[in-house]
Coordinates of C-alpha atoms in Angstrom, one line a residue:
X1 CA 8.7 19.0 2.9
X2 CA 10.2 19.3 -0.4
X3 CA 8.2 21.7 -2.3
X4 CA 9.1 22.9 -5.4
X5 CA 9.1 26.8 -7.1
X6 CA 9.0 26.2 -10.6
X7 CA 9.8 29.0 -13.4
X8 CA 7.7 29.1 -16.4
X9 CA 8.7 30.9 -19.3
X10 CA 7.9 30.7 -23.3
X11 CA 10.0 32.1 -26.2
X12 CA 13.3 31.3 -24.9
X13 CA 16.0 29.9 -27.6
X14 CA 18.3 28.9 -24.6
X15 CA 17.8 26.3 -21.8
X16 CA 20.9 26.4 -20.2
X17 CA 20.2 30.2 -19.4
X18 CA 17.1 29.9 -18.9
X19 CA 18.3 27.1 -15.9
X20 CA 20.9 30.0 -14.5
X21 CA 18.7 32.6 -14.9
X22 CA 15.9 31.1 -12.8
X23 CA 18.1 29.4 -10.1
X24 CA 19.5 33.1 -9.8
X25 CA 16.3 34.1 -8.8
X26 CA 15.4 31.2 -6.5
X27 CA 13.7 28.7 -8.6
X28 CA 14.1 25.0 -8.1
X29 CA 13.1 24.1 -12.0
X30 CA 12.3 25.1 -15.4
X31 CA 9.3 24.8 -17.5
X32 CA 9.6 25.2 -21.0
X33 CA 8.6 24.1 -24.1
X34 CA 10.2 21.2 -25.8
X35 CA 10.5 22.9 -29.1
X36 CA 12.6 25.6 -27.6
X37 CA 11.7 28.7 -29.6
X38 CA 10.9 26.5 -32.7
X39 CA 7.5 26.5 -34.0
X40 CA 6.2 23.1 -34.2
X41 CA 4.9 22.8 -37.7
X42 CA 7.4 20.2 -39.4
X43 CA 6.6 17.0 -37.7
X44 CA 9.8 15.7 -38.6
X45 CA 12.5 18.4 -38.8
X46 CA 15.3 16.6 -37.5
X47 CA 17.3 19.2 -36.0
X48 CA 14.9 20.5 -32.7
X49 CA 17.1 23.2 -32.1
X50 CA 19.4 22.0 -29.6
X51 CA 21.2 19.4 -28.8
X52 CA 21.1 16.7 -26.3
X53 CA 24.7 17.6 -24.9
X54 CA 23.4 20.8 -23.4
X55 CA 23.0 20.2 -20.0
X56 CA 23.9 16.6 -18.4
X57 CA 21.5 13.6 -18.0
X58 CA 21.0 14.3 -14.2
X59 CA 20.2 18.3 -14.8
X60 CA 17.6 16.9 -17.6
X61 CA 16.0 15.0 -15.3
X62 CA 16.2 17.5 -12.2
X63 CA 15.9 20.5 -13.9
X64 CA 13.7 20.6 -16.9
X65 CA 9.9 20.2 -17.3
X66 CA 9.2 19.9 -21.0
X67 CA 5.5 21.7 -22.1
X68 CA 5.1 19.4 -25.3
X69 CA 3.3 21.1 -28.0
X70 CA -0.4 23.0 -28.2
X71 CA -1.0 20.5 -30.8
X72 CA -4.9 18.9 -31.1
X73 CA -4.4 15.2 -31.7
X74 CA -8.0 14.9 -31.2
X75 CA -9.0 17.2 -33.4
X76 CA -12.3 16.8 -36.0
X77 CA -10.3 17.7 -39.4
X78 CA -8.3 14.4 -40.1
X79 CA -6.0 16.1 -41.9
X80 CA -5.4 18.5 -38.5
X81 CA -5.3 15.2 -36.2
X82 CA -2.7 13.2 -38.2
X83 CA -0.6 16.4 -38.9
X84 CA -0.8 16.8 -34.4
X85 CA 0.0 13.1 -33.6
X86 CA 2.8 13.5 -36.0
X87 CA 4.1 16.6 -33.6
X88 CA 3.2 15.2 -30.7
X89 CA 5.0 12.1 -31.4
X90 CA 8.0 13.7 -32.1
X91 CA 7.9 15.5 -28.8
X92 CA 7.4 12.5 -27.3
X93 CA 10.5 10.8 -29.1
X94 CA 12.6 14.1 -27.7
X95 CA 11.5 13.9 -24.1
X96 CA 11.8 10.1 -23.9
X97 CA 15.5 10.5 -25.7
X98 CA 16.6 13.6 -22.6
X99 CA 15.1 12.1 -19.9
X100 CA 14.4 8.8 -18.6
X101 CA 12.9 9.5 -15.3
X102 CA 11.6 13.2 -16.2
X103 CA 8.4 14.7 -17.0
X104 CA 6.0 16.4 -19.5
X105 CA 3.4 18.7 -19.5
X106 CA 0.8 18.4 -21.8
X107 CA -2.4 21.0 -22.1
X108 CA -6.1 19.7 -22.0
X109 CA -7.5 22.3 -24.9
X110 CA -11.3 20.9 -24.1
X111 CA -13.3 17.7 -23.0
X112 CA -12.5 15.6 -26.3
X113 CA -9.2 13.4 -25.3
X114 CA -9.5 10.2 -26.5
X115 CA -6.6 10.4 -28.8
X116 CA -4.3 12.2 -26.3
X117 CA -5.8 8.9 -24.0
X118 CA -4.9 6.5 -26.0
X119 CA -1.2 7.8 -26.4
X120 CA -0.6 8.2 -22.7
X121 CA -2.0 4.8 -21.7
X122 CA 0.0 3.4 -24.3
X123 CA 3.2 5.7 -22.7
X124 CA 3.0 5.0 -19.1
X125 CA 3.6 1.2 -19.4
X126 CA 6.5 0.3 -17.0
X127 CA 8.6 0.2 -19.9
X128 CA 8.1 3.5 -20.6
X129 CA 10.9 5.6 -19.1
X130 CA 9.3 8.5 -18.7
X131 CA 8.4 9.6 -15.3
X132 CA 5.1 12.0 -15.0
X133 CA 2.1 13.3 -17.2
X134 CA 1.5 16.2 -15.9
X135 CA -1.8 17.3 -17.2
X136 CA -2.5 20.8 -17.4
X137 CA -5.8 22.5 -16.4
X138 CA -7.5 25.3 -16.3
X139 CA -9.3 25.9 -13.0
X140 CA -12.6 27.4 -14.3
X141 CA -13.4 27.1 -18.4
X142 CA -11.4 29.7 -20.1
X143 CA -14.4 30.3 -22.8
X144 CA -15.7 32.3 -19.8
X145 CA -13.4 35.0 -19.4
X146 CA -13.9 35.9 -23.1
X147 CA -17.8 36.5 -21.9
X148 CA -16.6 39.9 -20.1
X149 CA -16.2 41.4 -23.3
X150 CA -19.1 41.0 -25.0
X151 CA -22.3 42.4 -24.8
X152 CA -24.1 39.9 -26.8
X153 CA -23.9 36.6 -24.8
X154 CA -27.5 34.8 -24.0
X155 CA -27.7 32.8 -20.7
X156 CA -27.8 29.5 -23.0
X157 CA -24.3 30.5 -24.1
X158 CA -23.0 31.0 -20.6
X159 CA -25.0 28.0 -18.9
X160 CA -23.1 26.2 -21.5
X161 CA -19.9 27.7 -21.2
X162 CA -20.5 27.0 -17.3
X163 CA -21.5 22.9 -18.1
X164 CA -18.3 22.7 -20.1
X165 CA -16.2 22.2 -16.7
X166 CA -12.7 20.9 -17.1
X167 CA -12.8 19.1 -14.0
X168 CA -14.6 16.5 -16.6
X169 CA -12.3 16.6 -19.5
X170 CA -9.7 15.8 -17.0
X171 CA -12.0 13.3 -15.6
X172 CA -12.6 11.5 -18.6
X173 CA -8.9 11.0 -19.7
X174 CA -8.0 9.9 -16.2
X175 CA -10.4 7.4 -16.5
X176 CA -9.2 6.9 -19.8
X177 CA -5.4 6.1 -18.6
X178 CA -6.8 3.9 -15.7
X179 CA -5.8 6.0 -13.0
X180 CA -2.4 5.5 -13.7
X181 CA 0.5 6.9 -10.7
X182 CA 2.3 8.4 -13.3
X183 CA -0.6 10.5 -14.8
X184 CA -0.9 14.1 -12.1
X185 CA -2.7 17.0 -13.1
X186 CA -1.3 20.3 -13.1
X187 CA -4.2 23.3 -12.0
X188 CA -4.0 26.2 -14.1
X189 CA -5.2 29.7 -12.2
X190 CA -6.2 32.8 -14.1
X191 CA -6.9 36.0 -13.8
X192 CA -10.1 36.8 -14.7
X193 CA -12.0 34.2 -13.3
X194 CA -11.7 32.8 -9.1
X195 CA -12.8 29.8 -8.2
X196 CA -15.9 29.7 -6.3
X197 CA -14.6 27.4 -2.8
X198 CA -16.3 23.8 -3.7
X199 CA -14.1 24.4 -7.3
X200 CA -10.6 24.3 -5.0
X201 CA -11.8 22.0 -2.6
X202 CA -12.9 19.4 -5.4
X203 CA -9.2 19.4 -6.8
X204 CA -7.3 19.0 -3.3
X205 CA -8.8 15.2 -3.9
X206 CA -6.9 14.5 -7.1
X207 CA -3.5 13.7 -7.2
X208 CA -1.7 17.6 -8.0
X209 CA 1.8 17.9 -9.1
X210 CA 1.5 21.7 -9.2
X211 CA -0.7 24.7 -9.6
X212 CA 0.7 27.2 -12.0
X213 CA 0.3 30.9 -11.0
X214 CA 0.2 33.4 -14.1
X215 CA 2.5 36.7 -12.7
X216 CA -0.7 38.7 -13.6
X217 CA -2.2 37.7 -10.3
X218 CA 0.7 39.6 -8.7
X219 CA -0.1 43.4 -7.3
X220 CA 2.0 45.9 -6.1
X221 CA 1.8 46.9 -2.6
X222 CA 2.6 50.1 -0.7
X223 CA 6.0 49.2 -0.8
X224 CA 6.2 48.1 -4.5
X225 CA 6.4 44.9 -3.7
X226 CA 4.7 42.0 -5.8
X227 CA 2.1 40.4 -3.2
X228 CA -1.0 38.2 -4.3
X229 CA -4.6 39.2 -3.2
X230 CA -5.8 37.8 0.0
X231 CA -8.3 35.6 -2.0
X232 CA -5.7 34.4 -4.2
X233 CA -3.6 33.5 -1.3
X234 CA -6.1 31.7 0.3
X235 CA -7.0 29.6 -2.8
X236 CA -2.9 28.8 -3.3
X237 CA -2.9 28.2 0.5
X238 CA -5.8 25.5 0.3
X239 CA -3.2 23.4 -2.6
X240 CA 0.0 24.0 -0.8
X241 CA -1.5 22.0 2.0
X242 CA -2.2 19.4 0.0
X243 CA 1.5 19.3 -1.1
X244 CA 0.9 20.6 -4.4
X245 CA 4.2 22.6 -6.3
X246 CA 4.6 25.9 -7.1
X247 CA 4.4 27.1 -11.3
X248 CA 4.8 30.8 -12.1
X249 CA 4.6 31.6 -15.4
X250 CA 5.8 35.0 -16.6
X251 CA 7.3 37.2 -19.8
X252 CA 10.7 36.3 -20.7
X253 CA 11.7 40.0 -20.4
X254 CA 9.9 40.1 -16.3
X255 CA 12.1 41.8 -14.0
X256 CA 9.8 40.5 -10.6
X257 CA 10.8 37.4 -10.4
X258 CA 12.8 36.8 -7.3
X259 CA 9.8 38.4 -5.4
X260 CA 7.6 35.8 -7.0
X261 CA 9.2 33.1 -6.3
X262 CA 10.4 35.0 -2.3
X263 CA 6.3 35.2 -1.9
X264 CA 5.7 31.5 -2.7
X265 CA 8.1 30.2 -0.5
X266 CA 6.7 32.4 2.2
X267 CA 3.2 31.0 0.9
X268 CA 4.7 27.1 1.1
X269 CA 5.8 28.8 5.3
X270 CA 2.6 29.8 6.3
X271 CA 0.4 26.8 5.0
X272 CA 2.4 23.7 4.8
X273 CA 1.9 21.8 7.8
X274 CA 4.5 20.1 9.0
X275 CA 4.2 17.6 12.3
X276 CA 5.9 14.5 13.0
X277 CA 3.3 12.2 11.4
X278 CA 4.0 13.4 7.9
X279 CA 4.9 10.5 7.0
X280 CA 1.7 8.8 6.9
X281 CA 0.0 11.2 4.8
X282 CA -2.6 9.3 2.5
X283 CA -0.9 5.8 3.5
X284 CA -2.8 3.0 3.5
X285 CA -2.4 0.9 6.9
X286 CA -4.5 -2.0 8.5
X287 CA -6.2 -0.7 11.8
X288 CA -4.6 -2.6 15.0
X289 CA -5.9 -5.3 16.8
X290 CA -4.6 -5.0 20.4
X291 CA -7.2 -7.3 21.8
X292 CA -5.8 -10.3 19.7
X293 CA -2.5 -9.0 19.1
X294 CA 0.3 -6.9 21.6
X295 CA 1.1 -4.3 20.6
X296 CA 5.2 -2.9 20.7
X297 CA 6.7 0.0 22.6
X298 CA 7.1 2.1 19.4
X299 CA 3.3 1.9 19.0
X300 CA 2.2 3.1 22.7
X301 CA 5.3 5.9 21.8
X302 CA 3.4 7.8 19.0
X303 CA 0.0 7.2 21.0
X304 CA 1.7 8.8 24.1
X305 CA 2.8 11.7 22.3
X306 CA -0.9 13.1 21.7
X307 CA -0.8 15.3 24.8
X308 CA -4.3 16.3 23.9
X309 CA -5.9 13.2 24.5
X310 CA -4.8 12.4 27.8
X311 CA -5.8 15.4 29.1
X312 CA -9.2 15.6 28.7
X313 CA -8.9 12.2 30.1
X314 CA -8.2 13.3 33.0
X315 CA -10.2 16.2 32.9
X316 CA -13.0 13.6 33.0
X317 CA -11.9 12.0 35.2
X318 CA -11.5 14.7 37.8
X319 CA -15.2 15.9 36.7
X320 CA -16.6 12.4 37.7
X321 CA -14.3 12.3 41.1
X322 CA -15.8 15.8 42.2
X323 CA -19.6 14.5 41.7
X324 CA -19.2 11.7 43.3
X325 CA -16.9 12.3 46.4
X326 CA -18.1 15.9 48.0
X327 CA -16.1 17.8 49.7
X328 CA -17.0 16.5 53.2
X329 CA -16.1 12.9 52.0
X330 CA -13.1 13.8 50.1
X331 CA -10.9 12.8 53.0
X332 CA -12.8 9.4 54.3
X333 CA -14.4 8.2 50.7
X334 CA -12.5 6.1 48.3
X335 CA -13.1 5.5 44.3
X336 CA -12.2 2.5 43.0
X337 CA -10.8 3.0 39.9
X338 CA -10.2 0.5 36.9
X339 CA -8.4 1.1 34.2
X340 CA -8.7 -1.6 31.1
X341 CA -5.8 -1.7 29.3
X342 CA -3.0 0.5 30.7
X343 CA 0.0 0.2 28.2
X344 CA 2.7 2.1 29.0
X345 CA 0.8 3.7 32.2
X346 CA -0.1 7.2 30.3
X347 CA -4.0 6.4 31.3
X348 CA -2.8 5.8 35.0
X349 CA -1.1 9.0 35.2
X350 CA -4.0 10.9 34.0
X351 CA -6.0 9.3 37.2
X352 CA -4.0 9.9 39.8
X353 CA -3.3 13.8 38.3
X354 CA -7.3 13.5 38.4
X355 CA -7.1 12.5 42.2
X356 CA -4.7 14.8 43.4
X357 CA -6.3 18.0 41.9
X358 CA -9.5 17.2 43.0
X359 CA -8.2 16.0 46.1
X360 CA -10.2 12.8 46.1
X361 CA -9.0 8.9 47.2
X362 CA -8.8 6.7 44.8
X363 CA -7.7 3.4 44.5
X364 CA -6.3 2.1 40.9
X365 CA -6.7 -1.5 39.6
X366 CA -4.5 -1.5 36.0
X367 CA -5.4 -4.8 34.4
X368 CA -3.6 -5.0 31.3
X369 CA -3.6 -8.5 28.9
X370 CA 0.2 -7.7 27.1
X371 CA 3.1 -9.3 29.5
X372 CA 5.5 -6.8 27.6
X373 CA 3.6 -4.3 29.1
X374 CA 3.5 -5.5 32.7
X375 CA 6.6 -5.0 33.0
X376 CA 7.3 -1.2 32.3
X377 CA 3.9 -1.1 34.5
X378 CA 5.7 -2.9 37.4
X379 CA 8.9 -1.2 37.0
X380 CA 6.5 1.8 37.1
X381 CA 4.8 1.2 40.3
X382 CA 8.0 0.7 42.3
X383 CA 10.0 3.7 41.3
X384 CA 7.1 6.6 40.2
X385 CA 3.9 5.3 42.5
X386 CA 5.5 3.3 45.2
X387 CA 3.0 5.9 47.6
X388 CA 0.3 5.2 45.3
X389 CA -3.1 2.5 45.9
X390 CA -2.2 0.7 42.4
X391 CA -2.4 -2.5 41.7
X392 CA -1.4 -4.6 38.4
X393 CA -3.3 -7.7 37.1
X394 CA -2.0 -9.2 33.8
X395 CA -5.2 -10.4 32.6
X396 CA -7.5 -10.2 29.9
X397 CA -10.6 -7.8 31.2
X398 CA -13.1 -10.3 30.1
X399 CA -11.8 -12.9 32.0
X400 CA -11.2 -10.9 35.5
X401 CA -12.1 -11.3 38.7
X402 CA -11.8 -8.5 41.1
X403 CA -11.1 -8.1 44.2
X404 CA -13.7 -5.7 44.4
X405 CA -16.0 -3.9 42.3
X406 CA -15.5 -0.4 40.4
X407 CA -17.0 2.5 40.7
X408 CA -15.3 4.0 37.6
X409 CA -14.5 2.0 34.6
X410 CA -11.8 3.9 32.2
X411 CA -10.3 2.9 28.8
X412 CA -9.1 3.6 25.6
X413 CA -9.9 0.7 23.7
X414 CA -11.7 3.2 20.8
X415 CA -10.0 3.0 17.2
X416 CA -10.2 5.4 14.2
X417 CA -14.0 4.5 14.0
X418 CA -14.9 4.0 17.6
X419 CA -15.8 0.2 17.2
X420 CA -13.0 -1.2 15.1
X421 CA -11.1 -2.3 18.1
X422 CA -13.9 -4.2 20.0
X423 CA -14.6 -1.5 22.4
X424 CA -18.3 -2.7 22.3
X425 CA -17.3 -6.3 23.1
X426 CA -14.8 -5.5 26.0
X427 CA -16.5 -3.5 27.6
X428 CA -19.7 -5.3 27.7
X429 CA -17.1 -8.7 29.1
X430 CA -16.1 -6.1 31.7
X431 CA -19.4 -5.0 32.8
X432 CA -19.3 -7.5 35.8
X433 CA -16.1 -5.6 36.9
X434 CA -18.5 -2.6 37.7
X435 CA -20.8 -1.6 40.8
X436 CA -24.6 -1.5 39.8
X437 CA -24.5 2.6 39.4
X438 CA -20.8 2.8 38.4
X439 CA -20.0 4.5 35.6
X440 CA -17.7 4.5 32.5
X441 CA -15.3 6.4 31.2
X442 CA -15.7 6.9 27.5
X443 CA -19.7 6.1 28.7
X444 CA -20.6 6.9 24.2
X445 CA -19.3 6.6 21.2
X446 CA -20.6 7.2 17.7
X447 CA -19.4 6.5 14.5
X448 CA -19.6 8.6 11.1
X449 CA -19.1 8.1 7.8
X450 CA -19.4 10.2 4.2
X451 CA -18.2 10.2 0.5
X452 CA -15.0 10.7 -0.5
X453 CA -12.7 11.4 -3.9
X454 CA -9.6 10.7 -3.8
X455 CA -7.7 10.0 -6.5
X456 CA -4.5 9.2 -4.8
X457 CA -5.6 6.3 -2.0
X458 CA -7.3 4.6 -5.0
X459 CA -4.1 4.1 -6.7
X460 CA -3.3 3.0 -2.7
X461 CA -5.1 0.6 -3.0
X462 CA -5.0 -0.6 -6.4
X463 CA -1.1 -1.2 -5.6
X464 CA -2.2 -3.9 -3.0
X465 CA -4.6 -5.8 -5.6
X466 CA -1.7 -8.4 -6.3
X467 CA -1.3 -9.9 -2.9
X468 CA -4.6 -9.3 -0.9
X469 CA -8.3 -8.5 -1.7
X470 CA -7.3 -4.7 -1.5
X471 CA -11.4 -3.4 -2.0
X472 CA -12.8 -5.5 1.2
X473 CA -10.6 -4.1 3.5
X474 CA -10.7 -1.0 6.1
X475 CA -8.2 1.1 6.0
X476 CA -6.0 3.8 8.8
X477 CA -4.7 6.7 6.7
X478 CA -3.8 10.0 7.5
X479 CA -6.3 11.5 4.9
X480 CA -4.6 14.8 3.0
X481 CA -5.5 14.8 -1.1
X482 CA -9.2 14.2 0.1
X483 CA -12.8 16.1 -1.7
X484 CA -15.4 15.3 0.9
X485 CA -18.2 14.3 -1.5
X486 CA -20.7 15.9 1.2
X487 CA -20.4 16.4 5.3
X488 CA -20.0 13.0 7.3
X489 CA -22.8 12.1 9.2
X490 CA -24.2 9.7 12.2
X491 CA -23.6 5.8 11.6
X492 CA -23.6 3.6 15.1
X493 CA -23.9 4.6 18.2
X494 CA -22.5 2.5 21.3
X495 CA -23.2 3.0 24.9
X496 CA -21.4 1.7 28.3
X497 CA -22.3 0.4 31.0
X498 CA -24.7 -1.6 28.7
X499 CA -27.4 -3.0 31.1
X500 CA -29.9 -4.1 28.4
X501 CA -30.9 -7.8 28.9
X502 CA -30.2 -8.9 25.4
X503 CA -27.1 -7.4 24.2
X504 CA -26.5 -7.0 20.5
X505 CA -23.9 -5.1 18.9
X506 CA -24.4 -5.7 15.1
X507 CA -25.5 -3.2 13.5
X508 CA -27.2 -1.9 10.1
X509 CA -27.8 1.3 8.5
X510 CA -27.9 3.2 5.2
X511 CA -27.0 6.8 5.1
X512 CA -28.1 8.8 2.2
X513 CA -25.9 12.1 1.0
X514 CA -26.2 15.0 -1.6
X515 CA -23.2 14.9 -4.2
X516 CA -22.3 18.8 -4.2
X517 CA -20.4 19.3 -7.0
X518 CA -19.4 15.9 -10.3
X519 CA -16.9 14.0 -9.2
X520 CA -15.4 10.2 -8.6
X521 CA -16.7 8.0 -5.3
X522 CA -13.5 6.5 -4.6
X523 CA -14.6 5.5 -1.1
X524 CA -15.7 6.0 2.4
X525 CA -14.5 8.2 5.1
X526 CA -14.6 6.7 8.8
X527 CA -14.8 8.8 11.8
X528 CA -15.8 8.5 15.5
X529 CA -16.2 10.8 18.3
X530 CA -16.8 9.9 22.0
X531 CA -18.4 11.6 25.3
X532 CA -15.9 11.1 27.9
X533 CA -17.6 11.9 30.4
X534 CA -21.1 14.7 30.7
X535 CA -19.9 17.1 27.5
X536 CA -16.5 16.3 27.7
X537 CA -15.4 14.6 24.1
X538 CA -13.3 13.4 22.0
X539 CA -13.6 13.8 18.0
X540 CA -11.8 13.2 15.1
X541 CA -15.6 14.0 12.7
X542 CA -13.8 16.8 10.7
X543 CA -16.4 18.6 11.8
X544 CA -16.1 18.7 15.3
X545 CA -12.4 17.5 15.1
X546 CA -10.6 18.2 18.7
X547 CA -7.9 20.7 18.0
X548 CA -4.6 19.6 18.5
X549 CA -5.3 16.0 18.6
X550 CA -3.8 13.1 16.2
X551 CA -4.1 10.0 18.2
X552 CA -6.5 8.0 15.8
X553 CA -6.1 9.1 11.3
X554 CA -9.4 8.5 9.8
X555 CA -10.8 5.3 8.2
X556 CA -10.8 4.8 4.5
X557 CA -13.4 2.2 2.7
X558 CA -12.3 2.0 -0.6
X559 CA -15.2 1.5 -3.3
X560 CA -14.7 1.1 -7.2
X561 CA -14.4 4.4 -8.7
X562 CA -17.5 5.8 -10.6
X563 CA -18.0 9.0 -11.8
X564 CA -21.4 11.0 -9.8
X565 CA -23.0 14.5 -10.6
X566 CA -24.0 17.5 -9.4
X567 CA -27.4 17.1 -7.3
X568 CA -27.2 13.5 -7.6
X569 CA -28.2 11.3 -3.9
X570 CA -26.1 8.3 -3.3
X571 CA -26.7 6.3 -0.5
X572 CA -24.8 4.0 1.6
X573 CA -25.4 0.9 3.2
X574 CA -23.1 0.0 6.4
X575 CA -23.4 -3.3 8.3
X576 CA -21.2 -4.5 11.5
X577 CA -21.5 -8.1 11.8
X578 CA -20.5 -10.6 14.7
X579 CA -19.8 -14.2 15.2
X580 CA -18.6 -16.4 17.7
X581 CA -15.1 -15.6 16.3
X582 CA -14.7 -12.3 14.5
X583 CA -16.6 -9.0 13.8
X584 CA -16.3 -7.1 10.4
X585 CA -18.2 -4.3 8.3
X586 CA -19.6 -4.3 5.2
X587 CA -20.5 -1.9 2.9
X588 CA -22.5 -1.3 -0.6
X589 CA -23.9 1.9 -2.4
X590 CA -27.1 1.6 -3.2
X591 CA -28.4 3.4 -5.6
X592 CA -31.6 1.1 -6.6
X593 CA -31.9 -0.4 -9.0
X594 CA -27.9 -0.2 -9.5
X595 CA -26.8 -1.8 -6.6
X596 CA -22.6 -1.3 -6.5
X597 CA -20.2 -4.0 -5.3
X598 CA -20.8 -5.7 -1.8
X599 CA -17.6 -5.4 0.1
X600 CA -15.9 -7.6 2.3
X601 CA -18.9 -10.2 2.6
X602 CA -18.9 -12.3 5.6
X603 CA -15.3 -10.2 6.5
X604 CA -13.5 -12.5 4.3
X605 CA -11.4 -9.6 3.8
X606 CA -10.5 -7.2 6.8
X607 CA -12.6 -8.3 10.1
X608 CA -11.4 -7.9 13.9
X609 CA -11.1 -11.2 15.8
X610 CA -12.0 -11.8 19.3

């Protein structure tokens, strides 16, 4: 991933020299006052101390972030407010002139930002040329730092300052600018107050552009080299992990600039998780429906690159074979294994490996409805499995009449929510393939949900609205910029084989959560875990995620955004509905008496076709 490390300095009167110094010390970008060494007291000053020609148009856009004049356009004093607005609009006009896809950074001074929001909202419409507005917010209330030097601070003053949370300043402005994708947040760290873990986690759910790291956070180690204390390394590492860029704020005469940049690039390398699926982060995808749509070879290939999942399937089959066939019977007793959905063969290989490792005899029936996958499987039988007892059938498992019943039924019909690829319906339909004492691998799956804050996912949902009822869809997404408002809780269980006299796969449950910190609910996260055999499990539940497994991304069920308060209880009603042709989910926040919007009524948006 391409991060930038930015040098932020004030009191510099030559932008080209600052850029030259920054690049010589391994920085990619500079942040500097748009007034460049001129106090912003005269809003009608025609000469802002430098001409547009000192840099090329490309350099203005790619190498410079302008910090706007630190004036209060929301001052309670009418004259000061108007003067500040004149100064600010002069800055905006100059920024528009110099940059057509660049960015400006604006500091939030407190909770009252109505006028600023109005200006930003007006200037973030499609016709406004500037690329982004970076809203600079302190990670904790700066007023708290002043209390360290005061002995007369009352408990009431301290409580009031702690309740004046800068996140709320940002949230009010974000709401007022209608969640614009051009409005991003820059979180400013400070050396007087280290934030709590929950405070940091909450910011990870925001559209973070960068964090500002004052040079005063650095200390000298034994080698006289500038480093960060372990606590700050961890905090900054969390921000790096969600792709936040880094801005160093330093004095113009600082002599350790290159040490700062080198150290931060080392932190980036240590905390930037790079993998083949990076491009899927925060993307919204409609879940696959392999029951009614044939998968292509690219999709199969992506799944097959996950070594953890198939190893655990292999372990499960091996353990089942050892339990069902004693050492004395190993050479004579044949175990019938039925593979429901062969794809391009990875589960078949797992079964054969398990048989070889356990020294048990198996006959494998592969039932696959995708005629294109059958061609690949048939070739594998001829070239790789010619000496195996294996038989392929091009059939839907629900319509298949087997030549003999199975001892073990193996399937991989699990979607990101456990049952969203219709494993209950498929395995119930395939029950006739199994002996009365036969087993299913997997034998149980459980779905989980929890409330999430993710401004980025919300913005992505809104971008789909012109074409589809986007708030009535469930999406698969590699969740990156998210805040878990509370931990996931179990939702629906499905057990296989299901030998109930009357099978009913509809479900309805209300799950309650406690809000840990003021935040915004943007949607519901969906996860699952599954028990393959005995205690051999696969999980994408964040609390128990199987290490190294990436086959399944979580699900995201959007809601209309609302601000929640710390300590508040939020209840989510989730339904799994079934009719003759489809299965679908419905979801609703049911904080009586103010129930929220009911999503996906009658499956008019997202549904799974039978």
